[in-house]
N, CA, C and O of each residue as an XYZ file, in Angstrom:
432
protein
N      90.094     87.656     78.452
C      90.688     88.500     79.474
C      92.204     88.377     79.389
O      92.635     87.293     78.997
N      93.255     89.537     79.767
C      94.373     89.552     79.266
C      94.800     88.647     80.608
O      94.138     88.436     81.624
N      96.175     88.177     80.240
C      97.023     87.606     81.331
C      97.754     89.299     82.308
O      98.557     89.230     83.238
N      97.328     90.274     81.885
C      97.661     91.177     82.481
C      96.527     91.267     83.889
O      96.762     91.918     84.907
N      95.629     90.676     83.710
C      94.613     91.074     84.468
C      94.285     90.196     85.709
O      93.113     90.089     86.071
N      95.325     89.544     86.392
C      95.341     88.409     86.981
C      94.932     88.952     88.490
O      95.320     90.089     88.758
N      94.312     88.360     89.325
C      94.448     89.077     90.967
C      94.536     88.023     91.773
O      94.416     86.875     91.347
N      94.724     88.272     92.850
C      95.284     87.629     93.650
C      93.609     86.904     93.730
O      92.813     87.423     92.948
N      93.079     85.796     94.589
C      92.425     84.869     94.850
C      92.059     84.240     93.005
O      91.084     83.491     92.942
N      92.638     84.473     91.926
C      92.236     84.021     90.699
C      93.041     82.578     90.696
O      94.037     82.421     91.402
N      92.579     81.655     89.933
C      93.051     80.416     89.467
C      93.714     79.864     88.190
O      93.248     80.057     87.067
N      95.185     78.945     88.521
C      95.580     78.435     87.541
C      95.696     77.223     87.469
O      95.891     76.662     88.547
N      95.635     76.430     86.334
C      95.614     74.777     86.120
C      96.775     74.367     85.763
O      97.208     74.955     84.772
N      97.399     73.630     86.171
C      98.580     72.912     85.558
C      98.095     71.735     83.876
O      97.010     71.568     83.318
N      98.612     71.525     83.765
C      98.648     70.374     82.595
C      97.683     68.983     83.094
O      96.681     68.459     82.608
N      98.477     68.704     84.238
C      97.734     67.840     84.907
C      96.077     67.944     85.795
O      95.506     67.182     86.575
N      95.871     68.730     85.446
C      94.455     69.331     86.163
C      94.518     70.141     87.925
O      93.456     70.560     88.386
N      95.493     70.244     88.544
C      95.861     70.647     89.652
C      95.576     72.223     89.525
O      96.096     72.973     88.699
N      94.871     72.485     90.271
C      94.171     73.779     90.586
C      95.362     74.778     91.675
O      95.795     74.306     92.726
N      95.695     76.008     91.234
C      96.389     76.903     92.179
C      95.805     77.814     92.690
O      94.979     78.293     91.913
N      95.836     78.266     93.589
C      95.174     79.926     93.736
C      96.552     80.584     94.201
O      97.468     80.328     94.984
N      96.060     81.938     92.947
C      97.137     83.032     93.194
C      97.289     84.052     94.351
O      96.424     84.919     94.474
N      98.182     84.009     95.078
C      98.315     84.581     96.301
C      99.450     85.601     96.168
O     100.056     86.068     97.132
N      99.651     85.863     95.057
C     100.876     87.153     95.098
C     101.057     87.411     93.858
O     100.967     86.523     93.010
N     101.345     88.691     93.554
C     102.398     89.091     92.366
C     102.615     90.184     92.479
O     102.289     91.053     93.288
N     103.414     90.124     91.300
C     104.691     91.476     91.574
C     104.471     92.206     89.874
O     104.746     91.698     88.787
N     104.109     93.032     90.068
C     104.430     94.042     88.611
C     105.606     94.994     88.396
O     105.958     95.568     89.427
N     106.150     95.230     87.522
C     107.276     95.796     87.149
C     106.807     97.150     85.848
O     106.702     96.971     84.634
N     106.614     98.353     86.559
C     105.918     99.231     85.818
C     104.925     99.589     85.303
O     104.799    100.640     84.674
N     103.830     98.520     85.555
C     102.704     98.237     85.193
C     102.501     96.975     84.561
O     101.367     96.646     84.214
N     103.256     96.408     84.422
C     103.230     94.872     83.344
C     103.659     93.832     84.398
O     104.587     93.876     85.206
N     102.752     92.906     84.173
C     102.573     91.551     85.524
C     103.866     90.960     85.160
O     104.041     90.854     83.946
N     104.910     90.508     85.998
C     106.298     90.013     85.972
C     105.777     88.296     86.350
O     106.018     87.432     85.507
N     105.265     88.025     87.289
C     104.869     87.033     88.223
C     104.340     86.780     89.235
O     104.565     87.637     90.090
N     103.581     85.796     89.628
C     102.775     85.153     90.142
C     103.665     84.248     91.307
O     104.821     83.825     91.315
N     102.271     84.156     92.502
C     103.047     83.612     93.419
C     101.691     82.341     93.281
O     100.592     82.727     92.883
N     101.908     80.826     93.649
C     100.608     80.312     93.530
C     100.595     79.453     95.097
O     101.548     79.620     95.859
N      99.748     78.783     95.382
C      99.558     78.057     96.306
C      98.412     76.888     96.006
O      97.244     77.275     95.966
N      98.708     75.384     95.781
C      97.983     74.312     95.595
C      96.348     74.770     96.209
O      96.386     74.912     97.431
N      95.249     74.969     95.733
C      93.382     75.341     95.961
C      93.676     74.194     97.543
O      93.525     74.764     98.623
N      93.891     73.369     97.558
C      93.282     72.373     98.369
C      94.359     73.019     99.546
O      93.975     73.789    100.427
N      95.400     72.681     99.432
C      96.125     73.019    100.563
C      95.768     74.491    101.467
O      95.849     74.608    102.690
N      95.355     75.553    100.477
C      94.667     76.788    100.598
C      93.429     76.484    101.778
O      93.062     77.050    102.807
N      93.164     75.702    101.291
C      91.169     75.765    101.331
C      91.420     74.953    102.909
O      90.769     75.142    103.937
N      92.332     74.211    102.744
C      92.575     73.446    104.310
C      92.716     74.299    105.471
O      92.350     73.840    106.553
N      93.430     76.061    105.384
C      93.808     76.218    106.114
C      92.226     77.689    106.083
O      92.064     78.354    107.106
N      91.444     77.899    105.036
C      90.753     78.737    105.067
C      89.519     78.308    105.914
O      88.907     78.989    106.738
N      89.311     77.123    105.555
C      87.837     76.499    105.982
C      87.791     76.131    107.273
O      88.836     76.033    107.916
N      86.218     75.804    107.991
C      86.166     75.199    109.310
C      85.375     74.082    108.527
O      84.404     74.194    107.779
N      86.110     72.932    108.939
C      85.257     71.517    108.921
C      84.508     70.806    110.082
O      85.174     69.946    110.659
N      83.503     70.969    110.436
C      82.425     70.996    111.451
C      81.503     69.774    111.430
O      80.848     69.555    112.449
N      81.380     68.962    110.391
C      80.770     67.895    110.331
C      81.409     66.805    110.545
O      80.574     65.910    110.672
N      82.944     66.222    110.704
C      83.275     65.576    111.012
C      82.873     64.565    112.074
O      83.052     63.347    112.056
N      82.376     65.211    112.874
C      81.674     64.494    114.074
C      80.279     63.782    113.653
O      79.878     62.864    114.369
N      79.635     64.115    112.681
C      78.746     63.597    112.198
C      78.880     62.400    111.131
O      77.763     61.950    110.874
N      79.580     61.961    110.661
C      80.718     60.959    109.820
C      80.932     61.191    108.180
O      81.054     60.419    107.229
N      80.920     62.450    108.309
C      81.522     63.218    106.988
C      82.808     63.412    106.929
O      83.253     64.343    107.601
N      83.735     62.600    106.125
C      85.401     63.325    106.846
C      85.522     64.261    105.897
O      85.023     64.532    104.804
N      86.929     64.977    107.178
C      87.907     65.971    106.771
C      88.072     66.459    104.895
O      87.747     67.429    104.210
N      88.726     65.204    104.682
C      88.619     64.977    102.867
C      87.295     64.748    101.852
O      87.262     64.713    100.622
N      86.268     64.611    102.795
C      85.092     65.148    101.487
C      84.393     66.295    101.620
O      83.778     66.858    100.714
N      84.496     66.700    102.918
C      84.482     68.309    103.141
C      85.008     69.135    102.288
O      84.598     70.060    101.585
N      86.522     68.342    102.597
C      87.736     69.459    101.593
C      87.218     69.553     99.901
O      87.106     70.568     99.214
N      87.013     68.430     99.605
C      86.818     68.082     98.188
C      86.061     69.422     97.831
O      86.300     70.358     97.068
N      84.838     69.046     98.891
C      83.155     69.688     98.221
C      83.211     71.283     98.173
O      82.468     71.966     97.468
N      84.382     71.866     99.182
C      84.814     72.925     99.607
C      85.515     73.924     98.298
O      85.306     75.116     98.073
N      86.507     72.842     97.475
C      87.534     73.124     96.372
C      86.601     73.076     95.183
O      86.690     74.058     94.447
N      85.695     72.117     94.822
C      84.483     72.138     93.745
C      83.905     73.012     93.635
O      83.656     73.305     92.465
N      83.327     73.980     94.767
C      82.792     74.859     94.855
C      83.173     76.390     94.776
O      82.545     77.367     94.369
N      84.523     76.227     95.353
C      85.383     77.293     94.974
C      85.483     77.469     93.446
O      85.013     78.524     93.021
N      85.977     76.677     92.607
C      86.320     76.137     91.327
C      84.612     76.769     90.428
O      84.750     77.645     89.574
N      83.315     76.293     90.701
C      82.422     76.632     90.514
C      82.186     78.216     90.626
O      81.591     78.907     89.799
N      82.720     78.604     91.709
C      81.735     80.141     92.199
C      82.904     81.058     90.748
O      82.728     82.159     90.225
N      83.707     80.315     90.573
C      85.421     81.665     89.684
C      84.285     81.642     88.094
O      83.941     82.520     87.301
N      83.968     79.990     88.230
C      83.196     80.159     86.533
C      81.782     80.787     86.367
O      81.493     81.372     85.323
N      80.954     80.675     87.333
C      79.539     81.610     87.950
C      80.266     82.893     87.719
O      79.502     83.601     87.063
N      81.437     83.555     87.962
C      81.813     84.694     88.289
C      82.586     85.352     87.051
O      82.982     86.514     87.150
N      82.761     84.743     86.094
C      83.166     84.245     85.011
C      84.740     85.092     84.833
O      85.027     86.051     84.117
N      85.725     84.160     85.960
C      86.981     84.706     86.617
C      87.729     83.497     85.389
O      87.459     82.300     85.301
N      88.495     84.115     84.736
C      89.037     82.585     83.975
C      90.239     81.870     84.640
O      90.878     82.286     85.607
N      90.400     80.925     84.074
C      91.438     79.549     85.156
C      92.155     79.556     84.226
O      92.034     78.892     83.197
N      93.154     80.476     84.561
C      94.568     80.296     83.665
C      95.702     79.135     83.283
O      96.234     78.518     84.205
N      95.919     78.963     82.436
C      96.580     77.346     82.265
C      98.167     78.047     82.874
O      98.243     79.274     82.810
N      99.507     77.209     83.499
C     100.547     77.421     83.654
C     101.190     77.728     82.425
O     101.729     78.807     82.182
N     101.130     76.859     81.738
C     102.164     76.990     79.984
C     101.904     78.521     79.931
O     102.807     79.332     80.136
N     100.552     78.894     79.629
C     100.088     80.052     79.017
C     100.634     81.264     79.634
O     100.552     82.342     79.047
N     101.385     81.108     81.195
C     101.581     82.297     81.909
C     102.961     82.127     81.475
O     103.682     83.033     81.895
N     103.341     81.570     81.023
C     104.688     81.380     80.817
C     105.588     81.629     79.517
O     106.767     81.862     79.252
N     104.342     81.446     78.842
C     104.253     81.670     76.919
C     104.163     83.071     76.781
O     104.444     83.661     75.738
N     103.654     83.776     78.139
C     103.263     85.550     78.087
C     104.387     85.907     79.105
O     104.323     87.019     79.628
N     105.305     85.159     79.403
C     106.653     86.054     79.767
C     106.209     86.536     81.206
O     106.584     87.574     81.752
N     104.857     85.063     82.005
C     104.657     85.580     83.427
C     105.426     84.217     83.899
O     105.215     83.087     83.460
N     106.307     84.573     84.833
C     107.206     83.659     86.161
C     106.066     83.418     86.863
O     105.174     84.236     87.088
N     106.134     81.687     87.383
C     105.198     81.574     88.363
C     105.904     80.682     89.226
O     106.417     79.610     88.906
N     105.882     81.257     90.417
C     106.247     80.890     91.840
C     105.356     80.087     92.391
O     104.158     80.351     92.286
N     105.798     78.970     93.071
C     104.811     77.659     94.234
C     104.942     78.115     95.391
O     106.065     78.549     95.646
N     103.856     78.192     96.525
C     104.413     78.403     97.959
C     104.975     77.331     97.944
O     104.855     76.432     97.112
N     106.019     77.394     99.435
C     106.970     76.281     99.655
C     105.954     75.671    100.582
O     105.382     76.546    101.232
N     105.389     73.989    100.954
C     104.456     73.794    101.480
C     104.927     73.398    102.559
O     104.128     73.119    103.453
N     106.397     73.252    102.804
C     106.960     72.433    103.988
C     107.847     73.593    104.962
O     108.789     73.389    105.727
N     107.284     74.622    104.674
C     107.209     75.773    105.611
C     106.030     76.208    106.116
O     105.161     76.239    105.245
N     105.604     76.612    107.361
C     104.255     76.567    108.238
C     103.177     78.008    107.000
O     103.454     78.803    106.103
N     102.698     77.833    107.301
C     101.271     78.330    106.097
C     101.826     79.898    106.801
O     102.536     80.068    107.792
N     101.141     81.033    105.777
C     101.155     82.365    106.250
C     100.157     82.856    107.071
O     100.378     83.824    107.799
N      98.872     82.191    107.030
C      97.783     82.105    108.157
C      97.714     81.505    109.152
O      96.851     81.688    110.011
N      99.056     80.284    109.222
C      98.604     79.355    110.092
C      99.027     79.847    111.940
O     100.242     79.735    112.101
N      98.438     80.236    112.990
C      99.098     80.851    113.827
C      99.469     79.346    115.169
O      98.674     78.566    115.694
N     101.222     79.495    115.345
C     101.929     78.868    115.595
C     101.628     79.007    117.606
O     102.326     78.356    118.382
């Protein structure tokens, strides 16, 4: 699948194994310029309801089982997990949300 073909909820890996989900981009005439990404976990924190806690499941293996599964349903779906180098080797800019600014879902 081309790096042209990227959409927004698709996934990229860093070097280090750190999972992103793409939450933006910008095309310039038809040809993908860049990517906006946001860390899967930090994502998934603000998407999910964690409901078992009270039962003595924490917060963080919820989250885990939550991000595994996400990660699972892209390869079931057979969505590919773009490496960073590679978006970068194809002349795509990739942007981090800033995490120490309040989330775009999160209501204040």
């Amino acid at each position: 699948m081309s790096m042209q073909n990227i959409q927004t909820n698709d996934l990229v890996r860093d070097e280090y194994g750190n999972h992103y989900l793409v939450v933006g981009k910008r095309e310039d005439e038809g040809t993908l310029k860049n990517i906006q990404v946001s860390n899967l976990w930090y994502e998934q924190a603000f998407r999910e309801r964690f409901e078992e806690v009270g039962r003595g499941k924490s917060i963080g293996i919820q989250l885990q089982e939550k991000v595994n599964g996400y990660i699972e349903e892209m390869e079931r779906n057979e969505r590919p997990i773009h490496g960073i180098r590679d978006l970068i080797l194809h002349e795509i800019d990739v942007y981090v949300v800033d995490i120490s600014k309040p989330h775009p879902n999160s209501v204040l």
